Amino acid sequence: MVTMQTAESSSKSAGLSPRLHALGRIERPSLLWTPEVERATASIYERVRDVIPPVEWPFHAPYIKAINELKRERNAVILAHNYQTPEIFHGVADIVGDSLQLARKATEVEADIIVQCGVHFMAETSKLLNPEKTILIPDSRAGCSLAASITGADVRLLKQRYPGVPVVTYVNSSADVKAETDVCCTSSNAVQIVESLGVDRVIFLPDEYLGKYVATQTKVKLILWKGHCEVHERFTGEELRAYREADPTVQIIAHPECPPDVLAEADFTGSTAHMIDWVKTRKPARVVMVTECSMASNVSAEVPDVEFVKPCNLCPHMKRITLPKILDSLLNLTEEVTIDPAIAGRARASVERMIALGR
Ligand code: 13P
Ligand code: SF4
């Protein structure tokens, strides 16, 4: 039931845009574990029973039921990155994927509201591609060490130092940095984007290790920045060698945000979506997924015969997104993502060029 704004709720909604004010508030649903909730969420639990213990389900299920009902009432969809926890990924997400898949799908969404379950740069990318829609992020503090490593002013200085050299920027960056960029890329398409420019030198920002990996796949010379992912830089070649020594048949697959000595030990390197495809297609008996820990839980529900060896590095930013915060986001229509109009147009162009190149 949609209720109109009340005096009691006005202070919490002080930051809402006039459009969101007009949408009104919805009463907080009951979050009790009841036989009705159990029935309504039983098919979802079937999918995650190997990764969520039965004792935890009564805490998640009332939120899952409430969020799925609220999405319909609000005409909202949830976009979730592969690193979200299984109760979000399997329980409430409408669209899941890597950064490129989420950016592409964001252009096809018909709903009025997108709730971005991922980190802030992903929500900004959705807003750039959907300026007319309401984009919500359940916790705007969900950042990214790569995005935080560089500013628009840094890129302007680099462009002064290397005049005429095009800038390719990983989508793990702020809109401010994207506005100084010729074309964005993700870990799925970085080599293709770099080569598409037809030049022999490119400024590649901000992930040094992704850049080093791309450099092994192309003749284009890359000018790099020293940004790192705080999750992937923690893996070491030594720990992977220990897994291999313990079981020489184990398969090791890694995200290109890992340092070069880690990638040197990997049987396959690819974006989160490419890693998932690899596991689903090859179905190895045992695999080490060298990336954020939740992804193995999410994919294991779909490949029950594969054993995942889990070095569990969690992304603290991705983990800020929780079911209670998603519920609050849909109830209160918070936190709305906005982009400074002075940079939005140029930032959008760099993302749209990437999407056009992939078509
Ligand atoms: P993907 O584009 O591979 O999903 O990577 C995004 C990310 O943040 C990895 O840490
Ligand atoms: Fe950023 Fe690393 Fe977290 Fe991905 S895993 S969002 S790159 S900090």
Coordinates of C-alpha atoms and ligand atoms in Angstrom, one line a residue:
M1 CA 0.0 0.0 0.0
V2 CA 1.5 3.4 -1.0
T3 CA 0.9 6.1 1.6
M4 CA 1.3 9.8 1.1
Q5 CA 4.0 11.7 2.9
T6 CA 3.3 12.2 6.6
A7 CA 4.8 14.8 9.1
E8 CA 6.5 11.9 10.9
S9 CA 8.4 10.7 7.8
S10 CA 9.3 14.1 6.3
S11 CA 12.6 14.5 8.2
K12 CA 13.9 11.2 6.9
S13 CA 13.0 12.1 3.4
A14 CA 14.5 15.6 3.5
G15 CA 17.0 14.7 0.8
L16 CA 14.5 13.2 -1.6
S17 CA 14.0 14.8 -5.0
P18 CA 10.5 16.2 -5.7
R19 CA 9.9 13.2 -8.0
L20 CA 10.6 10.7 -5.2
H21 CA 8.5 12.7 -2.8
A22 CA 5.6 12.3 -5.2
L23 CA 6.1 8.5 -5.2
G24 CA 5.1 8.4 -1.5
R25 CA 6.1 6.0 1.2
I26 CA 5.2 2.4 1.8
E27 CA 4.5 1.0 5.2
R28 CA 7.2 -1.2 6.7
P29 CA 6.2 -4.9 6.2
S30 CA 6.3 -7.5 8.9
L31 CA 9.6 -9.3 9.1
L32 CA 8.5 -12.3 11.1
W33 CA 9.4 -15.9 10.1
T34 CA 6.0 -17.5 9.4
P35 CA 4.8 -20.6 7.6
E36 CA 3.6 -18.2 4.8
V37 CA 7.2 -16.8 4.5
E38 CA 8.6 -20.3 4.5
R39 CA 6.3 -21.4 1.7
A40 CA 6.9 -18.2 -0.4
T41 CA 10.7 -18.6 -0.2
A42 CA 11.0 -22.4 -0.4
S43 CA 12.0 -22.5 -4.1
I44 CA 14.7 -19.9 -3.5
Y45 CA 16.1 -21.8 -0.5
E46 CA 16.4 -24.9 -2.7
R47 CA 18.9 -23.0 -4.8
V48 CA 21.1 -21.9 -1.9
R49 CA 20.7 -24.7 0.6
D50 CA 24.4 -25.7 0.2
V51 CA 25.7 -22.3 1.0
I52 CA 23.2 -20.9 3.5
P53 CA 22.7 -23.1 6.6
P54 CA 19.0 -23.8 7.6
V55 CA 19.5 -21.9 10.9
E56 CA 20.2 -18.7 9.0
W57 CA 17.3 -18.9 6.5
P58 CA 14.6 -17.6 9.0
F59 CA 16.6 -14.3 9.2
H60 CA 16.9 -13.8 5.4
A61 CA 13.6 -15.1 4.2
P62 CA 11.2 -12.4 5.6
Y63 CA 13.5 -9.8 4.0
I64 CA 13.5 -11.6 0.7
K65 CA 9.8 -11.9 0.5
A66 CA 9.3 -8.3 1.5
I67 CA 11.8 -7.0 -1.0
N68 CA 10.4 -9.0 -3.9
E69 CA 6.9 -7.7 -3.1
L70 CA 8.2 -4.1 -2.8
K71 CA 10.0 -4.3 -6.1
R72 CA 6.6 -4.9 -7.8
E73 CA 4.9 -2.1 -5.9
R74 CA 7.7 0.4 -6.7
N75 CA 8.2 -0.9 -10.3
A76 CA 11.9 -1.4 -9.4
V77 CA 14.5 -3.9 -10.5
I78 CA 17.6 -5.0 -8.6
L79 CA 20.9 -5.2 -10.5
A80 CA 23.4 -7.3 -8.5
H81 CA 27.1 -7.8 -9.1
N82 CA 28.6 -11.3 -9.0
Y83 CA 30.2 -10.5 -5.6
Q84 CA 27.0 -9.9 -3.7
T85 CA 26.1 -12.5 -1.0
P86 CA 24.1 -15.5 -2.1
E87 CA 20.9 -14.3 -0.3
I88 CA 21.0 -11.2 -2.5
F89 CA 22.3 -12.8 -5.6
H90 CA 19.8 -15.7 -5.6
G91 CA 17.1 -14.2 -3.4
V92 CA 16.2 -10.7 -4.7
A93 CA 18.3 -9.9 -7.8
D94 CA 16.6 -9.6 -11.2
I95 CA 19.8 -9.2 -13.2
V96 CA 23.2 -10.4 -12.1
G97 CA 26.6 -10.2 -13.8
D98 CA 30.0 -8.6 -14.2
S99 CA 30.5 -4.9 -14.6
L100 CA 30.1 -5.0 -18.4
Q101 CA 26.9 -7.2 -18.2
L102 CA 25.4 -4.9 -15.6
A103 CA 26.2 -1.7 -17.6
R104 CA 24.7 -3.3 -20.8
K105 CA 21.6 -4.5 -19.0
A106 CA 21.2 -1.1 -17.4
T107 CA 20.5 0.3 -20.8
E108 CA 17.6 -2.2 -21.4
V109 CA 15.7 -1.8 -18.1
E110 CA 12.2 -0.6 -18.4
A111 CA 11.4 -0.2 -14.6
D112 CA 11.2 3.3 -13.1
I113 CA 13.8 2.5 -10.4
I114 CA 17.1 0.6 -10.4
V115 CA 18.4 -0.6 -7.1
Q116 CA 22.2 -1.2 -7.6
C117 CA 23.5 -3.9 -5.4
G118 CA 27.2 -3.4 -6.0
V119 CA 29.6 -0.5 -5.4
H120 CA 29.1 3.2 -6.0
F121 CA 30.9 3.4 -9.4
M122 CA 28.4 0.7 -10.7
A123 CA 25.5 2.8 -9.6
E124 CA 27.0 5.9 -11.2
T125 CA 27.4 3.9 -14.4
S126 CA 23.7 2.9 -14.3
K127 CA 22.8 6.6 -13.7
L128 CA 25.0 7.8 -16.6
L129 CA 23.2 5.3 -18.9
N130 CA 19.7 6.1 -17.5
P131 CA 19.7 9.8 -16.7
E132 CA 15.9 9.8 -16.5
K133 CA 15.6 6.9 -14.1
T134 CA 15.9 6.8 -10.4
I135 CA 19.0 4.9 -9.4
L136 CA 19.3 3.9 -5.7
I137 CA 22.2 2.4 -3.9
P138 CA 21.4 0.8 -0.5
D139 CA 24.7 2.2 1.0
S140 CA 26.5 5.0 -0.8
R141 CA 29.7 4.3 1.3
A142 CA 30.2 1.2 -0.8
G143 CA 33.3 2.4 -2.6
C144 CA 36.3 0.8 -4.4
S145 CA 40.0 1.2 -3.8
L146 CA 40.6 1.5 -7.5
A147 CA 38.0 4.3 -8.0
A148 CA 39.5 6.1 -4.9
S149 CA 43.0 5.9 -6.4
I150 CA 42.6 8.6 -9.0
T151 CA 40.8 11.9 -9.6
G152 CA 39.8 13.9 -12.6
A153 CA 42.6 16.4 -11.8
D154 CA 45.1 13.5 -11.9
V155 CA 43.9 12.5 -15.4
R156 CA 44.2 16.1 -16.7
L157 CA 47.8 16.2 -15.5
L158 CA 48.5 12.9 -17.3
K159 CA 47.0 14.3 -20.5
Q160 CA 49.2 17.3 -20.2
R161 CA 52.2 15.1 -19.8
Y162 CA 51.3 12.8 -22.7
P163 CA 49.5 15.1 -25.2
G164 CA 47.4 13.4 -27.8
V165 CA 47.7 9.9 -26.2
P166 CA 44.1 8.5 -25.7
V167 CA 42.9 7.6 -22.2
V168 CA 41.2 4.2 -21.6
T169 CA 39.7 4.0 -18.1
Y170 CA 38.5 0.9 -16.2
V171 CA 34.8 1.4 -15.2
N172 CA 36.1 1.0 -11.6
S173 CA 36.4 4.8 -11.5
S174 CA 34.4 7.9 -10.6
A175 CA 32.2 9.9 -13.0
D176 CA 34.8 12.7 -12.6
V177 CA 37.5 10.5 -14.0
K178 CA 35.3 9.0 -16.7
A179 CA 34.6 12.6 -17.9
E180 CA 38.3 12.9 -18.7
T181 CA 38.4 9.6 -20.5
D182 CA 38.1 8.8 -24.2
V183 CA 36.7 5.3 -23.7
C184 CA 35.9 3.1 -20.7
C185 CA 36.6 -0.6 -20.5
T186 CA 35.9 -3.5 -18.1
S187 CA 38.0 -6.5 -17.4
S188 CA 35.9 -8.4 -20.0
N189 CA 36.8 -6.2 -22.9
A190 CA 40.0 -4.3 -21.9
V191 CA 42.2 -5.8 -24.7
Q192 CA 39.5 -5.3 -27.3
I193 CA 39.0 -1.6 -26.3
V194 CA 42.7 -0.8 -26.2
E195 CA 43.2 -2.3 -29.7
S196 CA 40.1 -0.6 -31.1
L197 CA 41.8 2.8 -30.9
G198 CA 44.3 1.9 -33.6
V199 CA 47.2 3.7 -31.8
D200 CA 50.5 2.4 -30.5
R201 CA 50.3 4.0 -27.1
V202 CA 47.4 4.4 -24.6
I203 CA 47.1 5.9 -21.1
F204 CA 45.4 3.0 -19.2
L205 CA 43.9 3.9 -15.8
P206 CA 43.7 3.2 -12.9
D207 CA 44.4 -0.5 -12.3
E208 CA 48.1 -1.2 -12.7
Y209 CA 47.7 -5.0 -12.6
L210 CA 44.9 -5.1 -15.1
G211 CA 47.1 -2.9 -17.3
K212 CA 50.0 -5.3 -16.9
Y213 CA 47.8 -8.2 -17.8
V214 CA 46.4 -6.3 -20.9
A215 CA 50.0 -5.5 -21.9
T216 CA 50.7 -9.3 -22.1
Q217 CA 47.9 -9.6 -24.7
T218 CA 48.6 -6.7 -27.0
K219 CA 51.4 -4.9 -28.8
V220 CA 49.9 -1.5 -27.7
K221 CA 52.2 0.2 -25.2
L222 CA 50.3 1.2 -22.0
I223 CA 51.1 4.1 -19.7
L224 CA 49.9 2.8 -16.3
W225 CA 48.7 4.3 -12.9
K226 CA 49.5 2.6 -9.6
G227 CA 45.9 1.9 -8.5
H228 CA 45.2 -1.5 -7.0
C229 CA 42.2 -3.5 -5.9
E230 CA 42.6 -4.0 -2.1
V231 CA 41.0 -7.5 -2.4
H232 CA 42.9 -9.0 -5.3
E233 CA 46.3 -7.5 -4.4
R234 CA 46.2 -9.7 -1.2
F235 CA 46.6 -12.9 -3.2
T236 CA 50.1 -14.3 -3.6
G237 CA 51.7 -16.6 -6.1
E238 CA 53.1 -18.5 -3.1
E239 CA 49.7 -19.4 -1.7
L240 CA 48.5 -20.6 -5.1
R241 CA 51.6 -22.8 -5.4
A242 CA 50.7 -24.3 -2.1
Y243 CA 47.2 -25.3 -3.4
R244 CA 48.8 -26.8 -6.4
E245 CA 51.4 -28.8 -4.4
A246 CA 48.5 -30.1 -2.1
D247 CA 46.6 -31.2 -5.2
P248 CA 48.3 -31.1 -8.6
T249 CA 45.0 -31.7 -10.4
V250 CA 43.4 -28.5 -9.0
Q251 CA 42.4 -25.8 -11.5
I252 CA 43.3 -22.2 -10.6
I253 CA 41.4 -19.3 -12.3
A254 CA 42.1 -15.7 -11.5
H255 CA 40.7 -12.2 -12.0
P256 CA 43.1 -9.9 -13.9
E257 CA 43.1 -7.4 -11.0
C258 CA 45.5 -9.8 -9.3
P259 CA 49.3 -9.1 -9.3
P260 CA 51.4 -10.7 -12.1
D261 CA 52.9 -13.4 -9.9
V262 CA 49.4 -14.6 -9.1
L263 CA 48.3 -14.6 -12.7
A264 CA 51.5 -16.5 -13.6
E265 CA 50.1 -19.5 -11.5
A266 CA 46.6 -19.4 -13.1
D267 CA 45.3 -21.8 -15.6
F268 CA 42.8 -19.2 -16.8
T269 CA 42.5 -15.4 -16.3
G270 CA 39.2 -13.5 -16.9
S271 CA 36.5 -11.2 -15.6
T272 CA 34.1 -12.5 -13.1
A273 CA 31.6 -13.4 -15.8
H274 CA 34.3 -15.2 -17.8
M275 CA 35.4 -17.1 -14.7
I276 CA 31.8 -18.3 -14.1
D277 CA 31.5 -19.3 -17.8
W278 CA 34.7 -21.2 -17.6
V279 CA 33.6 -23.2 -14.5
K280 CA 30.2 -23.9 -15.9
T281 CA 31.6 -25.1 -19.2
R282 CA 34.7 -27.0 -18.0
K283 CA 33.2 -28.4 -14.7
P284 CA 36.6 -29.1 -13.1
A285 CA 36.6 -31.5 -10.1
R286 CA 38.3 -28.9 -7.9
V287 CA 38.8 -25.2 -8.6
V288 CA 40.4 -22.3 -6.8
M289 CA 38.6 -19.0 -7.8
V290 CA 41.1 -16.3 -7.1
T291 CA 38.7 -13.5 -6.6
E292 CA 36.2 -12.1 -4.1
C293 CA 34.9 -15.0 -1.9
S294 CA 31.1 -14.7 -2.4
M295 CA 31.4 -15.5 -6.1
A296 CA 32.3 -19.1 -5.5
S297 CA 29.2 -19.4 -3.2
N298 CA 27.0 -17.9 -5.9
V299 CA 28.2 -20.1 -8.7
S300 CA 28.5 -23.3 -6.6
A301 CA 24.7 -23.4 -6.4
E302 CA 24.6 -23.9 -10.1
V303 CA 27.5 -26.5 -10.4
P304 CA 27.0 -28.9 -7.5
D305 CA 29.6 -31.4 -8.8
V306 CA 32.5 -28.8 -8.7
E307 CA 34.4 -28.5 -5.4
F308 CA 35.5 -24.9 -4.7
V309 CA 38.6 -24.4 -2.7
K310 CA 38.1 -21.0 -1.2
P311 CA 40.7 -18.5 -0.2
C312 CA 38.2 -16.1 1.3
N313 CA 39.1 -12.5 0.6
L314 CA 36.0 -10.4 1.0
C315 CA 35.4 -6.9 -0.6
P316 CA 34.4 -4.7 2.4
H317 CA 32.6 -2.3 0.0
M318 CA 30.5 -5.0 -1.7
K319 CA 29.6 -6.3 1.8
R320 CA 28.1 -3.0 2.9
I321 CA 25.1 -4.0 0.8
T322 CA 22.7 -6.2 2.9
L323 CA 19.1 -7.3 2.7
P324 CA 18.0 -4.9 5.5
K325 CA 19.6 -2.0 3.6
I326 CA 18.0 -3.0 0.3
L327 CA 14.6 -3.1 2.1
D328 CA 15.2 0.4 3.5
S329 CA 16.3 1.6 0.1
L330 CA 13.1 0.5 -1.5
L331 CA 10.9 1.8 1.4
N332 CA 12.5 5.2 1.7
L333 CA 13.7 5.5 -1.9
T334 CA 17.3 6.1 -0.7
E335 CA 20.1 6.7 -1.4
E336 CA 19.5 8.3 -4.8
V337 CA 22.5 8.6 -7.1
T338 CA 23.0 11.9 -8.8
I339 CA 25.8 13.1 -11.1
D340 CA 27.0 16.7 -11.5
P341 CA 25.5 17.9 -14.8
A342 CA 28.9 19.6 -15.6
I343 CA 30.6 16.2 -16.0
A344 CA 27.7 13.8 -16.7
G345 CA 27.6 14.3 -20.5
R346 CA 31.4 13.7 -21.0
A347 CA 31.4 10.8 -18.5
R348 CA 28.3 9.2 -20.3
A349 CA 30.1 9.5 -23.7
S350 CA 33.1 7.4 -22.5
V351 CA 30.8 4.6 -21.2
E352 CA 28.6 4.7 -24.3
R353 CA 31.6 4.4 -26.6
M354 CA 32.6 1.3 -24.7
I355 CA 29.1 -0.2 -25.1
A356 CA 29.0 0.7 -28.8
L357 CA 32.4 -1.0 -29.4
G358 CA 31.1 -4.2 -28.0
R359 CA 28.1 -4.4 -30.3
Ligands
13P1 P1 34.2 -7.6 -13.2 O1 33.9 -6.6 -14.2 O2 35.1 -8.7 -13.6 O3 32.9 -8.1 -12.6 O4 35.1 -6.9 -12.0 C1 34.5 -5.9 -11.2 C2 35.3 -5.8 -9.9 O5 35.1 -4.9 -9.2 C3 36.2 -6.9 -9.7 O6 36.9 -6.6 -8.5
SF4_2 FE1 36.8 -2.4 -6.0 FE2 38.3 -4.6 -5.5 FE3 36.0 -4.3 -4.3 FE4 36.1 -4.9 -7.0 S1 36.8 -6.2 -5.3 S2 34.8 -3.3 -6.0 S3 37.9 -3.7 -7.5 S4 37.8 -3.0 -4.1

